PDB file of C-alpha atoms in Angstrom:
ATOM      1  CA  MET A   1      11.450 147.622  35.250  1.00 42.00           C
ATOM      2  CA  ASN A   2      10.783 148.160  38.941  1.00 43.00           C
ATOM      3  CA  THR A   3      13.002 145.242  39.867  1.00 42.00           C
ATOM      4  CA  LEU A   4      15.857 146.619  37.813  1.00 42.00           C
ATOM      5  CA  ALA A   5      15.461 150.031  39.419  1.00 41.00           C
ATOM      6  CA  LEU A   6      15.524 148.546  42.866  1.00 37.00           C
ATOM      7  CA  SER A   7      18.697 146.650  42.006  1.00 44.00           C
ATOM      8  CA  ARG A   8      20.335 149.785  40.763  1.00 44.00           C
ATOM      9  CA  TRP A   9      19.314 151.688  43.838  1.00 40.00           C
ATOM     10  CA  GLY A  10      20.646 148.859  46.054  1.00 43.00           C
ATOM     11  CA  ALA A  11      23.994 148.910  44.290  1.00 42.00           C
ATOM     12  CA  LEU A  12      24.214 152.669  44.612  1.00 39.00           C
ATOM     13  CA  ALA A  13      23.343 152.461  48.304  1.00 40.00           C
ATOM     14  CA  LEU A  14      25.964 149.768  48.854  1.00 43.00           C
ATOM     15  CA  CYS A  15      28.595 151.875  47.102  1.00 39.00           C
ATOM     16  CA  ALA A  16      27.655 154.906  49.144  1.00 38.00           C
ATOM     17  CA  LEU A  17      27.826 152.837  52.292  1.00 42.00           C
ATOM     18  CA  LEU A  18      31.200 151.431  51.275  1.00 42.00           C
ATOM     19  CA  LEU A  19      32.574 154.876  50.397  1.00 40.00           C
ATOM     20  CA  GLY A  20      31.254 156.653  53.458  1.00 40.00           C
ATOM     21  CA  GLY A  21      31.687 153.964  56.124  1.00 44.00           C
ATOM     22  CA  CYS A  22      34.441 151.566  55.080  1.00 50.00           C
ATOM     23  CA  ALA A  23      36.175 151.743  58.463  1.00 49.00           C
ATOM     24  CA  GLY A  24      33.034 150.847  60.301  1.00 52.00           C
ATOM     25  CA  LEU A  25      32.362 147.992  57.916  1.00 52.00           C
ATOM     26  CA  ARG A  26      35.990 146.800  58.323  1.00 54.00           C
ATOM     27  CA  GLN A  27      35.727 146.784  62.059  1.00 55.00           C
ATOM     28  CA  THR A  28      32.416 145.041  61.895  1.00 59.00           C
ATOM     29  CA  ALA A  29      33.742 142.538  59.404  1.00 56.00           C
ATOM     30  CA  GLY A  30      36.899 142.052  61.466  1.00 55.00           C
ATOM     31  CA  GLY A  31      34.793 141.395  64.503  1.00 58.00           C
ATOM     32  CA  TRP A  32      32.775 138.792  62.584  1.00 69.00           C
ATOM     33  CA  LEU A  33      35.992 137.164  61.374  1.00 78.00           C
ATOM     34  CA  GLY A  34      37.904 137.334  64.724  1.00 88.00           C
ATOM     35  CA  LEU A  35      40.487 139.877  63.459  1.00 92.00           C
ATOM     36  CA  ALA A  36      41.894 143.088  64.984  1.00 92.00           C
ATOM     37  CA  PRO A  37      44.461 145.709  63.871  1.00 94.00           C
ATOM     38  CA  ALA A  38      48.026 145.651  65.247  1.00 92.00           C
ATOM     39  CA  PRO A  39      48.458 148.182  68.076  1.00 94.00           C
ATOM     40  CA  ALA A  40      50.496 151.350  67.518  1.00 91.00           C
ATOM     41  CA  THR A  41      52.232 150.893  70.891  1.00 93.00           C
ATOM     42  CA  VAL A  42      53.048 148.021  73.203  1.00 91.00           C
ATOM     43  CA  ALA A  43      53.626 148.584  76.920  1.00 88.00           C
ATOM     44  CA  GLY A  44      53.497 152.320  76.242  1.00 89.00           C
ATOM     45  CA  LEU A  45      56.249 152.355  73.604  1.00 86.00           C
ATOM     46  CA  ASP A  46      55.887 152.749  69.851  1.00 92.00           C
ATOM     47  CA  TYR A  47      57.969 150.563  67.589  1.00 91.00           C
ATOM     48  CA  ALA A  48      60.510 153.281  66.708  1.00 91.00           C
ATOM     49  CA  THR A  49      61.193 153.831  70.413  1.00 90.00           C
ATOM     50  CA  GLN A  50      61.459 150.083  70.954  1.00 88.00           C
ATOM     51  CA  LYS A  51      64.100 149.868  68.240  1.00 89.00           C
ATOM     52  CA  ARG A  52      66.005 152.813  69.689  1.00 90.00           C
ATOM     53  CA  LEU A  53      66.046 151.142  73.100  1.00 87.00           C
ATOM     54  CA  GLY A  54      67.285 147.871  71.593  1.00 89.00           C
ATOM     55  CA  VAL A  55      64.180 145.755  72.165  1.00 88.00           C
ATOM     56  CA  ALA A  56      64.983 142.486  70.334  1.00 89.00           C
ATOM     57  CA  GLU A  57      61.825 140.398  70.107  1.00 89.00           C
ATOM     58  CA  LEU A  58      60.252 138.676  67.063  1.00 92.00           C
ATOM     59  CA  ALA A  59      56.781 139.323  68.426  1.00 90.00           C
ATOM     60  CA  CYS A  60      57.480 143.051  68.459  1.00 92.00           C
ATOM     61  CA  ASP A  61      58.854 142.832  64.903  1.00 93.00           C
ATOM     62  CA  GLU A  62      55.692 141.037  63.700  1.00 92.00           C
ATOM     63  CA  LEU A  63      53.428 143.592  65.351  1.00 91.00           C
ATOM     64  CA  ALA A  64      55.487 146.447  63.875  1.00 91.00           C
ATOM     65  CA  ALA A  65      55.311 144.950  60.383  1.00 93.00           C
ATOM     66  CA  ALA A  66      51.530 144.398  60.687  1.00 92.00           C
ATOM     67  CA  TRP A  67      51.033 147.933  62.010  1.00 95.00           C
ATOM     68  CA  ARG A  68      53.073 149.467  59.188  1.00 94.00           C
ATOM     69  CA  GLY A  69      51.256 147.318  56.621  1.00 93.00           C
ATOM     70  CA  ASP A  70      47.864 148.057  58.170  1.00 93.00           C
ATOM     71  CA  ARG A  71      47.248 144.332  58.447  1.00 93.00           C
ATOM     72  CA  TRP A  72      44.755 142.777  60.781  1.00 94.00           C
ATOM     73  CA  LEU A  73      45.679 139.835  62.924  1.00 93.00           C
ATOM     74  CA  PRO A  74      43.673 137.015  64.427  1.00 94.00           C
ATOM     75  CA  ASN A  75      42.713 137.933  67.985  1.00 93.00           C
ATOM     76  CA  ASP A  76      44.507 134.960  69.541  1.00 93.00           C
ATOM     77  CA  LEU A  77      47.718 135.587  67.605  1.00 92.00           C
ATOM     78  CA  ARG A  78      47.460 139.324  68.267  1.00 93.00           C
ATOM     79  CA  ALA A  79      47.081 138.748  72.016  1.00 91.00           C
ATOM     80  CA  GLN A  80      50.035 136.341  72.075  1.00 93.00           C
ATOM     81  CA  LEU A  81      52.237 138.755  70.145  1.00 93.00           C
ATOM     82  CA  ILE A  82      51.267 141.656  72.398  1.00 92.00           C
ATOM     83  CA  ALA A  83      51.928 139.571  75.509  1.00 92.00           C
ATOM     84  CA  ARG A  84      55.376 138.433  74.342  1.00 94.00           C
ATOM     85  CA  CYS A  85      56.345 141.852  73.022  1.00 92.00           C
ATOM     86  CA  GLY A  86      55.075 143.610  76.150  1.00 91.00           C
ATOM     87  CA  ALA A  87      57.006 141.263  78.420  1.00 92.00           C
ATOM     88  CA  ARG A  88      60.161 141.934  76.457  1.00 91.00           C
ATOM     89  CA  VAL A  89      59.608 145.705  76.472  1.00 91.00           C
ATOM     90  CA  ARG A  90      59.037 145.688  80.235  1.00 92.00           C
ATOM     91  CA  ARG A  91      62.215 143.687  80.829  1.00 91.00           C
ATOM     92  CA  VAL A  92      64.193 146.139  78.717  1.00 89.00           C
ATOM     93  CA  LEU A  93      62.634 149.025  80.601  1.00 89.00           C
ATOM     94  CA  ASP A  94      63.389 147.338  83.934  1.00 88.00           C
ATOM     95  CA  VAL A  95      67.005 146.749  82.938  1.00 86.00           C
ATOM     96  CA  ARG A  96      67.269 150.294  81.685  1.00 85.00           C
ATOM     97  CA  GLU A  97      65.779 151.575  84.922  1.00 84.00           C
ATOM     98  CA  GLN A  98      68.197 149.429  86.917  1.00 82.00           C
ATOM     99  CA  ASP A  99      71.078 150.698  84.826  1.00 76.00           C
ATOM    100  CA  GLN A 100      69.946 154.264  85.391  1.00 81.00           C
ATOM    101  CA  GLU A 101      69.627 153.596  89.121  1.00 73.00           C
ATOM    102  CA  LEU A 102      73.070 152.011  89.123  1.00 71.00           C
ATOM    103  CA  ASP A 103      74.444 154.981  87.209  1.00 74.00           C
ATOM    104  CA  ARG A 104      72.821 157.293  89.737  1.00 79.00           C
ATOM    105  CA  LEU A 105      74.277 155.369  92.669  1.00 75.00           C
ATOM    106  CA  VAL A 106      77.711 155.250  91.032  1.00 75.00           C
ATOM    107  CA  SER A 107      77.466 158.965  90.291  1.00 79.00           C
ATOM    108  CA  GLU A 108      76.472 159.710  93.883  1.00 81.00           C
ATOM    109  CA  ALA A 109      79.259 157.524  95.207  1.00 82.00           C
ATOM    110  CA  TRP A 110      81.741 159.219  92.903  1.00 81.00           C
ATOM    111  CA  ASP A 111      80.471 162.647  93.908  1.00 84.00           C
ATOM    112  CA  ALA A 112      80.776 161.635  97.562  1.00 86.00           C
ATOM    113  CA  THR A 113      84.333 160.410  96.927  1.00 84.00           C
ATOM    114  CA  ILE A 114      85.236 163.654  95.181  1.00 88.00           C
ATOM    115  CA  GLN A 115      83.673 165.701  97.973  1.00 87.00           C
ATOM    116  CA  ALA A 116      85.509 163.661 100.603  1.00 88.00           C
ATOM    117  CA  ARG A 117      88.801 164.153  98.754  1.00 86.00           C
ATOM    118  CA  LEU A 118      88.143 167.876  98.373  1.00 88.00           C
ATOM    119  CA  GLU A 119      87.311 168.091 102.074  1.00 86.00           C
ATOM    120  CA  ARG A 120      90.524 166.241 102.970  1.00 87.00           C
ATOM    121  CA  GLU A 121      92.498 168.558 100.724  1.00 88.00           C
ATOM    122  CA  ARG A 122      90.785 171.569 102.283  1.00 86.00           C
ATOM    123  CA  ARG A 123      91.638 170.312 105.780  1.00 86.00           C
ATOM    124  CA  GLU A 124      95.220 169.612 104.708  1.00 86.00           C
ATOM    125  CA  ARG A 125      95.516 173.115 103.261  1.00 87.00           C
ATOM    126  CA  ARG A 126      94.053 174.557 106.456  1.00 81.00           C
ATOM    127  CA  ARG A 127      96.450 172.537 108.623  1.00 81.00           C
ATOM    128  CA  GLU A 128      99.340 173.655 106.431  1.00 84.00           C
ATOM    129  CA  GLN A 129      98.220 177.279 106.717  1.00 80.00           C
ATOM    130  CA  VAL A 130      97.982 176.956 110.499  1.00 78.00           C
ATOM    131  CA  ARG A 131     101.368 175.215 110.636  1.00 75.00           C
ATOM    132  CA  ARG A 132     102.969 177.941 108.539  1.00 79.00           C
ATOM    133  CA  ALA A 133     101.299 180.654 110.619  1.00 78.00           C
ATOM    134  CA  ILE A 134     102.564 179.052 113.831  1.00 76.00           C
ATOM    135  CA  ALA A 135     106.044 178.619 112.369  1.00 76.00           C
ATOM    136  CA  GLN A 136     106.058 182.225 111.160  1.00 72.00           C
ATOM    137  CA  ALA A 137     104.830 183.477 114.524  1.00 73.00           C
ATOM    138  CA  ARG A 138     107.503 181.408 116.266  1.00 71.00           C
ATOM    139  CA  GLU A 139     110.195 182.741 113.950  1.00 71.00           C
ATOM    140  CA  GLU A 140     109.006 186.311 114.480  1.00 65.00           C
ATOM    141  CA  ALA A 141     108.910 185.784 118.249  1.00 67.00           C
ATOM    142  CA  GLU A 142     112.385 184.255 118.184  1.00 67.00           C
ATOM    143  CA  ALA A 143     113.605 187.136 116.040  1.00 62.00           C
ATOM    144  CA  ARG A 144     112.121 189.622 118.501  1.00 58.00           C
ATOM    145  CA  ASN A 145     113.619 187.704 121.406  1.00 56.00           C
ATOM    146  CA  ASP A 146     116.976 187.507 119.661  1.00 56.00           C
ATOM    147  CA  SER A 147     116.835 191.201 118.902  1.00 58.00           C
ATOM    148  CA  ALA A 148     115.838 192.004 122.474  1.00 61.00           C
ATOM    149  CA  ALA A 149     118.557 189.696 123.795  1.00 62.00           C
ATOM    150  CA  GLU A 150     121.142 191.332 121.530  1.00 68.00           C
ATOM    151  CA  ASP A 151     120.026 194.775 122.661  1.00 66.00           C
ATOM    152  CA  ALA A 152     120.162 193.725 126.315  1.00 64.00           C
ATOM    153  CA  LEU A 153     123.598 192.173 125.846  1.00 68.00           C
ATOM    154  CA  ALA A 154     124.869 195.293 124.093  1.00 72.00           C
ATOM    155  CA  GLN A 155     123.531 197.477 126.890  1.00 80.00           C
ATOM    156  CA  LEU A 156     125.095 195.196 129.517  1.00 70.00           C
ATOM    157  CA  ARG A 157     128.484 195.314 127.824  1.00 80.00           C
ATOM    158  CA  GLU A 158     128.247 199.080 127.532  1.00 81.00           C
ATOM    159  CA  ARG A 159     127.371 199.473 131.231  1.00 83.00           C
ATOM    160  CA  MET A 160     130.108 197.044 132.286  1.00 79.00           C
ATOM    161  CA  ALA A 161     132.645 198.903 130.162  1.00 82.00           C
ATOM    162  CA  ASP A 162     131.696 202.107 131.992  1.00 82.00           C
ATOM    163  CA  ALA A 163     131.947 200.496 135.459  1.00 88.00           C
ATOM    164  CA  HIS A 164     134.074 202.536 137.861  1.00 93.00           C
ATOM    165  CA  ILE A 165     135.752 199.383 139.201  1.00 91.00           C
ATOM    166  CA  LEU A 166     137.725 199.112 135.971  1.00 92.00           C
ATOM    167  CA  GLN A 167     139.400 202.417 136.761  1.00 93.00           C
ATOM    168  CA  VAL A 168     140.024 201.324 140.345  1.00 94.00           C
ATOM    169  CA  LEU A 169     141.705 198.100 139.167  1.00 93.00           C
ATOM    170  CA  ARG A 170     143.404 199.475 136.052  1.00 93.00           C
ATOM    171  CA  GLU A 171     146.837 198.495 137.370  1.00 94.00           C
ATOM    172  CA  VAL A 172     145.754 195.031 138.492  1.00 94.00           C
ATOM    173  CA  PRO A 173     146.228 192.303 135.852  1.00 94.00           C
ATOM    174  CA  ASP A 174     142.944 190.632 134.909  1.00 91.00           C
ATOM    175  CA  GLN A 175     142.612 186.826 135.042  1.00 94.00           C
ATOM    176  CA  PRO A 176     139.715 184.355 134.938  1.00 94.00           C
ATOM    177  CA  LEU A 177     137.659 184.172 138.085  1.00 91.00           C
ATOM    178  CA  ALA A 178     137.734 180.851 139.967  1.00 91.00           C
ATOM    179  CA  TYR A 179     135.659 179.555 142.863  1.00 89.00           C
ATOM    180  CA  ALA A 180     138.021 176.624 143.498  1.00 87.00           C
ATOM    181  CA  ILE A 181     141.667 176.001 142.659  1.00 87.00           C
ATOM    182  CA  GLY A 182     142.188 175.030 139.036  1.00 80.00           C
ATOM    183  CA  GLN A 183     138.546 175.622 138.018  1.00 86.00           C
ATOM    184  CA  PRO A 184     138.342 178.911 136.081  1.00 89.00           C
ATOM    185  CA  SER A 185     134.889 180.280 135.330  1.00 86.00           C
ATOM    186  CA  GLU A 186     133.679 181.915 132.125  1.00 84.00           C
ATOM    187  CA  ARG A 187     134.115 185.412 133.536  1.00 86.00           C
ATOM    188  CA  SER A 188     137.245 187.281 134.483  1.00 88.00           C
ATOM    189  CA  MET A 189     137.646 188.819 137.912  1.00 91.00           C
ATOM    190  CA  LYS A 190     137.090 192.351 136.602  1.00 91.00           C
ATOM    191  CA  GLU A 191     133.981 191.251 134.655  1.00 89.00           C
ATOM    192  CA  PHE A 192     132.551 189.769 137.847  1.00 91.00           C
ATOM    193  CA  LEU A 193     133.147 192.960 139.824  1.00 93.00           C
ATOM    194  CA  SER A 194     131.721 195.022 136.939  1.00 90.00           C
ATOM    195  CA  CYS A 195     128.575 192.865 137.048  1.00 88.00           C
ATOM    196  CA  LEU A 196     128.274 193.529 140.771  1.00 90.00           C
ATOM    197  CA  GLU A 197     128.542 197.273 140.165  1.00 90.00           C
ATOM    198  CA  VAL A 198     125.947 197.203 137.386  1.00 88.00           C
ATOM    199  CA  ALA A 199     123.584 195.191 139.554  1.00 86.00           C
ATOM    200  CA  TYR A 200     124.197 197.178 142.756  1.00 90.00           C
ATOM    201  CA  PRO A 201     125.496 200.710 142.215  1.00 92.00           C
ATOM    202  CA  ASN A 202     127.713 201.883 145.058  1.00 91.00           C
ATOM    203  CA  GLU A 203     129.354 205.002 146.453  1.00 92.00           C
ATOM    204  CA  GLY A 204     132.944 203.959 145.786  1.00 91.00           C
ATOM    205  CA  TYR A 205     135.577 201.338 146.534  1.00 93.00           C
ATOM    206  CA  GLU A 206     138.279 200.409 148.974  1.00 94.00           C
ATOM    207  CA  MET A 207     140.944 198.260 147.327  1.00 93.00           C
ATOM    208  CA  GLN A 208     144.126 196.549 148.569  1.00 95.00           C
ATOM    209  CA  TRP A 209     146.469 194.698 146.229  1.00 94.00           C
ATOM    210  CA  GLU A 210     149.638 193.057 147.448  1.00 93.00           C
ATOM    211  CA  GLY A 211     151.275 190.561 145.129  1.00 89.00           C
ATOM    212  CA  ASP A 212     148.922 187.608 144.761  1.00 93.00           C
ATOM    213  CA  SER A 213     146.304 188.964 147.183  1.00 94.00           C
ATOM    214  CA  LEU A 214     143.501 191.349 146.286  1.00 95.00           C
ATOM    215  CA  SER A 215     140.610 192.676 148.350  1.00 95.00           C
ATOM    216  CA  VAL A 216     137.861 194.932 147.064  1.00 95.00           C
ATOM    217  CA  ARG A 217     135.077 196.531 149.121  1.00 94.00           C
ATOM    218  CA  ALA A 218     132.113 198.184 147.383  1.00 93.00           C
ATOM    219  CA  LEU A 219     130.784 200.862 149.734  1.00 94.00           C
ATOM    220  CA  ASN A 220     127.066 201.270 150.331  1.00 93.00           C
ATOM    221  CA  ALA A 221     125.940 199.131 147.417  1.00 91.00           C
ATOM    222  CA  THR A 222     122.266 199.677 146.711  1.00 88.00           C
ATOM    223  CA  MET A 223     120.180 196.562 147.467  1.00 85.00           C
ATOM    224  CA  PRO A 224     116.450 195.978 147.935  1.00 81.00           C
ATOM    225  CA  ARG A 225     116.792 195.881 151.742  1.00 80.00           C
ATOM    226  CA  GLY A 226     119.102 198.859 152.016  1.00 84.00           C
ATOM    227  CA  ASP A 227     122.654 199.982 151.297  1.00 88.00           C
ATOM    228  CA  VAL A 228     125.339 197.497 152.331  1.00 91.00           C
ATOM    229  CA  ASP A 229     129.026 196.881 151.724  1.00 93.00           C
ATOM    230  CA  ILE A 230     130.096 194.033 149.455  1.00 92.00           C
ATOM    231  CA  ASP A 231     133.505 192.568 150.343  1.00 94.00           C
ATOM    232  CA  THR A 232     135.477 190.334 147.972  1.00 94.00           C
ATOM    233  CA  GLN A 233     138.869 188.748 148.569  1.00 95.00           C
ATOM    234  CA  PHE A 234     140.890 187.069 145.831  1.00 94.00           C
ATOM    235  CA  VAL A 235     144.132 185.167 145.592  1.00 95.00           C
ATOM    236  CA  SER A 236     146.051 184.600 142.368  1.00 94.00           C
ATOM    237  CA  VAL A 237     146.491 180.841 141.804  1.00 92.00           C
ATOM    238  CA  TRP A 238     147.450 179.138 138.538  1.00 91.00           C
ATOM    239  CA  ASN A 239     146.682 182.169 136.397  1.00 92.00           C
ATOM    240  CA  THR A 240     143.280 182.726 137.981  1.00 93.00           C
ATOM    241  CA  TRP A 241     141.896 185.038 140.624  1.00 94.00           C
ATOM    242  CA  MET A 242     140.285 182.577 143.028  1.00 92.00           C
ATOM    243  CA  LEU A 243     137.510 184.064 145.124  1.00 92.00           C
ATOM    244  CA  GLN A 244     138.509 183.276 148.715  1.00 92.00           C
ATOM    245  CA  SER A 245     135.552 184.939 150.387  1.00 91.00           C
ATOM    246  CA  LEU A 246     132.450 186.921 149.521  1.00 92.00           C
ATOM    247  CA  SER A 247     130.543 188.955 152.089  1.00 91.00           C
ATOM    248  CA  VAL A 248     127.332 190.922 151.758  1.00 90.00           C
ATOM    249  CA  ALA A 249     126.594 192.825 154.958  1.00 81.00           C
ATOM    250  CA  GLU A 250     126.672 190.086 157.624  1.00 80.00           C
ATOM    251  CA  LEU A 251     126.376 187.221 155.104  1.00 85.00           C
ATOM    252  CA  ARG A 252     129.784 185.615 154.482  1.00 88.00           C
ATOM    253  CA  ALA A 253     130.613 182.729 152.093  1.00 86.00           C
ATOM    254  CA  THR A 254     133.995 181.081 152.551  1.00 81.00           C
ATOM    255  CA  ASN A 255     133.819 177.571 151.060  1.00 86.00           C
ATOM    256  CA  ALA A 256     133.778 177.020 147.304  1.00 85.00           C
ATOM    257  CA  GLN A 257     130.150 175.951 147.029  1.00 88.00           C
ATOM    258  CA  ASP A 258     128.813 178.830 149.129  1.00 88.00           C
ATOM    259  CA  ARG A 259     130.987 181.342 147.246  1.00 87.00           C
ATOM    260  CA  PHE A 260     129.701 180.066 143.915  1.00 88.00           C
ATOM    261  CA  MET A 261     126.034 180.088 144.976  1.00 89.00           C
ATOM    262  CA  LEU A 262     126.180 183.553 146.529  1.00 89.00           C
ATOM    263  CA  ALA A 263     128.124 185.018 143.606  1.00 85.00           C
ATOM    264  CA  GLN A 264     125.713 183.608 141.027  1.00 85.00           C
ATOM    265  CA  ASN A 265     122.691 184.797 142.977  1.00 84.00           C
ATOM    266  CA  LEU A 266     124.127 188.290 143.157  1.00 84.00           C
ATOM    267  CA  VAL A 267     124.772 188.615 139.415  1.00 79.00           C
ATOM    268  CA  ALA A 268     121.901 186.444 138.166  1.00 72.00           C
ATOM    269  CA  GLY A 269     119.411 189.185 137.312  1.00 68.00           C
ATOM    270  CA  GLN A 270     121.788 191.687 135.717  1.00 70.00           C
ATOM    271  CA  CYS A 271     124.416 189.496 134.066  1.00 75.00           C
ATOM    272  CA  TYR A 272     123.740 185.757 134.027  1.00 67.00           C
ATOM    273  CA  ASP A 273     120.192 186.182 132.713  1.00 60.00           C
ATOM    274  CA  VAL A 274     121.564 188.309 129.855  1.00 63.00           C
ATOM    275  CA  ASP A 275     124.759 186.573 128.730  1.00 64.00           C
ATOM    276  CA  GLY A 276     124.352 183.196 130.468  1.00 59.00           C
ATOM    277  CA  ARG A 277     127.970 183.117 131.604  1.00 66.00           C
ATOM    278  CA  LEU A 278     128.863 181.602 134.967  1.00 60.00           C
TER     279      LEU A 278
END
């Protein structure tokens, strides 16, 4: 009777031990048998993540199947599977890291290319803006100069038209001025004398005209160094009034070159600089 009771109590104790500590018994039993459970992760990645990353390795598949089926594996086999699967996972991670690094480098290079292009475009736009500003400023300056030149030319023509010499010579036919025979200038004789009057106002004229000869003396013409007479003598040759001599005070020009140089110097500031005519 006592033996039977002890047996019953032993069975009950074994059941209680099995119900309350099965995991501990399994681990103990696994240790006795050289078995261990499949790991939930390998090289830091679970099996779902491995699949998502494209890890293709039979060892990983075997470990995943054992882990899902809660199967225990022999320690040697388990270690081999973990080693092979881990190596594969690390290679995939290395490749992925290299790809990410390559993507980063490509992205940086592309960004640098875009920035360089944008900078070139910005510089081109700036150069174009500067070029347009310079061109506009030049056009405005030219327009102002043209306007000023037109105003000056209009004023010159108005002053020449009012010159008293035109009244003095109203009966004398006008012809192109010449400094040498057969070489008419761009001005007429009366225009030249009008320029002289505009440049150097005087107190009146003495004029003699006989056929082809004409002499004109401007009395007390105002000059920087004082009032002087300006004497001009012309002769009509080949439909021109050729300037035979030009005298300013004691300065007298008789040959063609001297007459031309002295005449142009006299009218340069008031006439030649405005209309550019010789």
